[in-house]
Short mmCIF file of C-alpha atoms in Angstrom, two decimals:
data_model
loop_
_atom_site.label_atom_id
_atom_site.label_comp_id
_atom_site.label_asym_id
_atom_site.label_seq_id
_atom_site.Cartn_x
_atom_site.Cartn_y
_atom_site.Cartn_z
CA UNK A 14 -137.35 73.83 -3.75
CA UNK A 15 -136.99 74.01 -7.71
CA UNK A 16 -137.36 77.65 -7.72
CA UNK A 17 -134.31 77.88 -5.21
CA UNK A 18 -132.24 75.66 -7.54
CA UNK A 19 -133.03 77.74 -10.61
CA UNK A 20 -132.26 80.91 -8.74
CA UNK A 21 -129.15 79.74 -6.81
CA UNK A 22 -127.92 76.38 -7.98
CA UNK A 23 -128.26 76.52 -11.65
CA UNK A 24 -126.06 79.97 -12.00
CA UNK A 25 -123.33 78.26 -9.71
CA UNK A 26 -123.28 75.15 -11.82
CA UNK A 27 -123.25 77.06 -15.09
CA UNK A 28 -120.16 79.24 -13.55
CA UNK A 29 -118.38 76.02 -12.67
CA UNK A 30 -118.84 74.39 -16.13
CA UNK A 31 -117.58 77.79 -17.75
CA UNK A 32 -114.43 77.47 -15.71
CA UNK A 33 -113.54 74.15 -16.85
CA UNK A 34 -114.12 75.04 -20.43
CA UNK A 35 -112.38 78.72 -20.51
CA UNK A 36 -109.75 77.83 -17.86
CA UNK A 37 -107.63 75.15 -19.98
CA UNK A 38 -107.45 77.22 -23.30
CA UNK A 39 -106.17 80.04 -21.30
CA UNK A 40 -103.26 78.03 -19.71
CA UNK A 41 -102.47 76.11 -23.09
CA UNK A 42 -100.81 79.39 -24.98
CA UNK A 43 -97.44 78.76 -26.59
CA UNK A 44 -94.69 80.21 -24.66
CA UNK A 45 -92.47 83.10 -26.31
CA UNK A 46 -89.51 81.69 -28.13
CA UNK A 47 -86.08 81.93 -26.20
CA UNK A 48 -83.75 83.97 -27.79
CA UNK A 49 -80.30 82.47 -28.89
CA UNK A 50 -77.03 83.67 -28.83
CA UNK A 51 -75.00 83.08 -32.00
CA UNK A 52 -72.34 80.64 -31.73
CA UNK A 53 -68.53 81.53 -32.09
CA UNK A 54 -67.03 77.97 -32.58
CA UNK A 55 -63.24 77.69 -33.42
CA UNK A 56 -63.85 74.06 -34.34
CA UNK A 57 -63.60 73.26 -38.07
CA UNK A 58 -63.72 76.93 -39.28
CA UNK A 59 -63.95 77.81 -42.84
CA UNK A 60 -60.46 78.90 -42.82
CA UNK A 61 -59.40 75.63 -41.28
CA UNK A 62 -61.04 73.75 -43.92
CA UNK A 63 -59.36 75.93 -46.78
CA UNK A 64 -56.09 75.47 -45.18
CA UNK A 65 -56.37 71.61 -44.78
CA UNK A 66 -58.00 71.35 -48.34
CA UNK A 67 -55.23 73.03 -49.97
CA UNK A 68 -52.48 71.17 -48.21
CA UNK A 69 -54.17 67.86 -49.19
CA UNK A 70 -54.59 68.88 -52.76
CA UNK A 71 -50.84 69.38 -53.06
CA UNK A 72 -48.46 67.29 -50.99
CA UNK A 73 -45.48 69.48 -52.13
CA UNK A 74 -46.76 72.51 -50.03
CA UNK A 75 -45.19 72.91 -46.58
CA UNK A 76 -47.11 73.70 -43.50
CA UNK A 77 -44.13 75.45 -41.73
CA UNK A 78 -42.95 78.58 -39.63
CA UNK A 79 -41.27 81.01 -41.80
CA UNK A 80 -41.12 84.57 -43.38
CA UNK A 81 -39.30 86.65 -41.08
CA UNK A 82 -41.07 89.92 -42.21
CA UNK A 83 -43.45 92.14 -40.13
CA UNK A 84 -46.44 91.78 -41.90
CA UNK A 85 -48.35 88.64 -42.85
CA UNK A 86 -51.59 88.86 -44.67
CA UNK A 87 -54.17 87.43 -47.06
CA UNK A 88 -57.02 88.69 -49.10
CA UNK A 89 -60.27 86.93 -49.27
CA UNK A 90 -64.03 87.05 -49.68
CA UNK A 91 -67.25 85.33 -48.80
CA UNK A 92 -70.36 84.51 -50.72
CA UNK A 93 -72.89 85.56 -48.12
CA UNK A 94 -72.98 88.21 -45.60
CA UNK A 95 -71.14 87.00 -42.49
CA UNK A 96 -70.00 88.28 -39.03
CA UNK A 97 -66.58 87.69 -37.54
CA UNK A 98 -66.51 86.99 -34.05
CA UNK A 99 -62.94 85.81 -33.26
CA UNK A 100 -59.38 85.63 -34.65
CA UNK A 101 -56.97 82.92 -33.93
CA UNK A 102 -53.32 82.85 -34.31
CA UNK A 103 -50.30 80.78 -33.01
CA UNK A 104 -47.67 83.43 -31.84
CA UNK A 105 -43.83 83.45 -31.25
CA UNK A 106 -42.68 81.91 -27.87
CA UNK A 107 -40.16 84.93 -26.97
CA UNK A 108 -43.00 87.36 -28.12
CA UNK A 109 -45.48 85.56 -25.74
CA UNK A 110 -43.12 85.12 -22.81
CA UNK A 111 -42.47 89.08 -23.21
CA UNK A 112 -46.11 89.94 -23.56
CA UNK A 113 -45.66 91.53 -26.81
CA UNK A 114 -48.84 91.98 -29.00
CA UNK A 115 -49.37 91.32 -32.73
CA UNK A 116 -51.62 94.10 -34.30
CA UNK A 117 -54.36 92.27 -36.32
CA UNK A 118 -56.10 94.51 -38.93
CA UNK A 119 -59.07 93.72 -41.37
CA UNK A 120 -59.21 96.12 -44.23
CA UNK A 121 -61.96 96.59 -46.75
CA UNK A 122 -59.84 96.64 -49.94
CA UNK A 123 -62.30 98.31 -52.30
CA UNK A 124 -62.14 101.39 -50.22
CA UNK A 125 -58.78 100.77 -48.30
CA UNK A 126 -60.76 101.13 -44.93
CA UNK A 127 -59.61 99.47 -41.94
CA UNK A 128 -62.89 97.95 -40.37
CA UNK A 129 -61.28 96.31 -37.43
CA UNK A 130 -58.03 96.83 -35.66
CA UNK A 131 -56.70 95.54 -32.30
CA UNK A 132 -53.44 94.46 -30.46
CA UNK A 133 -53.62 91.00 -29.13
CA UNK A 134 -50.91 88.57 -27.39
CA UNK A 135 -51.26 85.09 -28.92
CA UNK A 136 -50.06 81.73 -27.08
CA UNK A 137 -47.24 80.12 -28.70
CA UNK A 138 -47.82 76.13 -27.89
CA UNK A 139 -50.94 76.10 -30.39
CA UNK A 140 -53.40 78.31 -32.08
CA UNK A 141 -54.99 80.58 -29.53
CA UNK A 142 -58.05 82.70 -30.05
CA UNK A 143 -59.36 86.33 -29.08
CA UNK A 144 -62.88 87.46 -29.00
CA UNK A 145 -63.31 90.67 -31.18
CA UNK A 146 -65.97 93.27 -31.61
CA UNK A 147 -68.02 91.58 -34.15
CA UNK A 148 -67.22 92.65 -37.88
CA UNK A 149 -69.77 92.39 -40.55
CA UNK A 150 -68.91 91.43 -43.85
CA UNK A 151 -70.61 91.97 -47.17
CA UNK A 152 -71.02 89.19 -49.72
CA UNK A 153 -68.57 89.18 -52.74
CA UNK A 154 -66.69 92.12 -51.29
CA UNK A 155 -62.82 91.65 -51.01
CA UNK A 156 -61.26 92.14 -47.66
CA UNK A 157 -57.50 91.69 -46.41
CA UNK A 158 -56.58 90.49 -42.73
CA UNK A 159 -52.96 90.86 -41.59
CA UNK A 160 -50.99 90.46 -38.65
CA UNK A 161 -48.21 92.83 -38.05
CA UNK A 162 -45.34 93.57 -35.55
CA UNK A 163 -44.13 96.89 -35.20
CA UNK A 164 -40.52 97.87 -35.86
CA UNK A 165 -38.74 97.10 -32.80
CA UNK A 166 -41.69 95.08 -31.36
CA UNK A 167 -40.22 91.63 -31.65
CA UNK A 168 -37.68 91.45 -29.18
CA UNK A 169 -34.78 92.57 -31.22
CA UNK A 170 -34.53 89.53 -33.33
CA UNK A 171 -36.10 89.47 -36.88
CA UNK A 172 -36.37 85.89 -36.55
CA UNK A 173 -39.23 86.42 -34.09
CA UNK A 174 -41.27 87.83 -36.79
CA UNK A 175 -41.79 84.45 -38.36
CA UNK A 176 -45.37 82.69 -38.46
CA UNK A 177 -46.88 79.75 -39.49
CA UNK A 178 -47.74 79.61 -43.31
CA UNK A 179 -48.70 76.76 -45.84
CA UNK A 180 -45.93 77.58 -48.28
CA UNK A 181 -46.44 76.84 -51.84
CA UNK A 182 -43.68 75.55 -54.22
CA UNK A 183 -42.07 77.73 -56.93
CA UNK A 184 -43.84 75.82 -59.45
CA UNK A 185 -47.29 75.83 -58.23
CA UNK A 186 -49.67 78.34 -56.49
CA UNK A 187 -52.62 77.35 -54.35
CA UNK A 188 -54.70 80.30 -55.08
CA UNK A 189 -57.73 80.56 -55.40
CA UNK A 190 -58.26 78.63 -52.22
CA UNK A 191 -61.90 78.03 -51.35
CA UNK A 192 -64.18 75.93 -49.25
CA UNK A 193 -67.79 76.41 -47.91
CA UNK A 194 -68.15 79.79 -49.70
CA UNK A 195 -64.84 81.37 -48.13
CA UNK A 196 -62.11 81.94 -50.76
CA UNK A 197 -58.55 83.15 -50.27
CA UNK A 198 -57.44 85.05 -53.44
CA UNK A 199 -53.97 86.16 -52.70
CA UNK A 200 -51.37 86.87 -49.93
CA UNK A 201 -48.23 89.16 -49.14
CA UNK A 202 -45.50 89.44 -46.97
CA UNK A 203 -43.61 92.50 -46.19
CA UNK A 204 -41.88 94.82 -43.54
CA UNK A 205 -38.04 95.20 -43.33
CA UNK A 206 -37.91 93.47 -46.49
CA UNK A 207 -40.30 92.29 -49.32
CA UNK A 208 -43.01 92.36 -50.53
CA UNK A 209 -43.12 88.57 -51.22
CA UNK A 210 -46.40 87.96 -53.05
CA UNK A 211 -48.40 84.71 -53.19
CA UNK A 212 -45.95 82.38 -51.57
CA UNK A 213 -48.27 80.84 -49.23
CA UNK A 214 -51.35 81.31 -46.88
CA UNK A 215 -50.50 82.77 -43.60
CA UNK A 216 -52.53 80.83 -40.68
CA UNK A 217 -54.59 83.65 -39.44
CA UNK A 218 -57.89 81.96 -38.60
CA UNK A 219 -61.18 83.67 -38.86
CA UNK A 220 -64.13 82.52 -37.05
CA UNK A 221 -67.62 83.27 -38.20
CA UNK A 222 -70.80 83.40 -36.01
#
């Protein structure tokens, strides 16, 4: 009887024990991390922070809709490599009703190279946002973002070219305007008039991933 157990029972017992020892260790491996998609939040963007901080710093600055010129633009830089995923703007009511787009461009000012261009219709009741093909920015490089209406693309009324800006006073400038490593260094307004330099910050929101 003992010989039968040694030949048959003992190997089976050892196999069962080995299963309990080895089995749990195989099932306790750490799962692969889940890939995450970068967010593109339009809440409290760096541009919004700069705009608000500059307005607060000088109560004489006016947050108004003005500057009846085709192109509104500002020049900026970032202190770390960043990726733009969305653009925000509040369009003119007449243009929105007529489905007339603005051209948005982002330019590398060192090489005068357009690194993004797109035609977008923006809502008129508040700032609205459009997703764009991701645009990579290099730290400490100067860029310009502009919104432009083509000649004849503003419903025949030059007043439709105005846009929201933080307008400075004649005796004071808000440049450079900076927050969180995002710095606006200058602005320009032109087209059918101008140029008008550094009179304020046009409200063209940039959203980073």
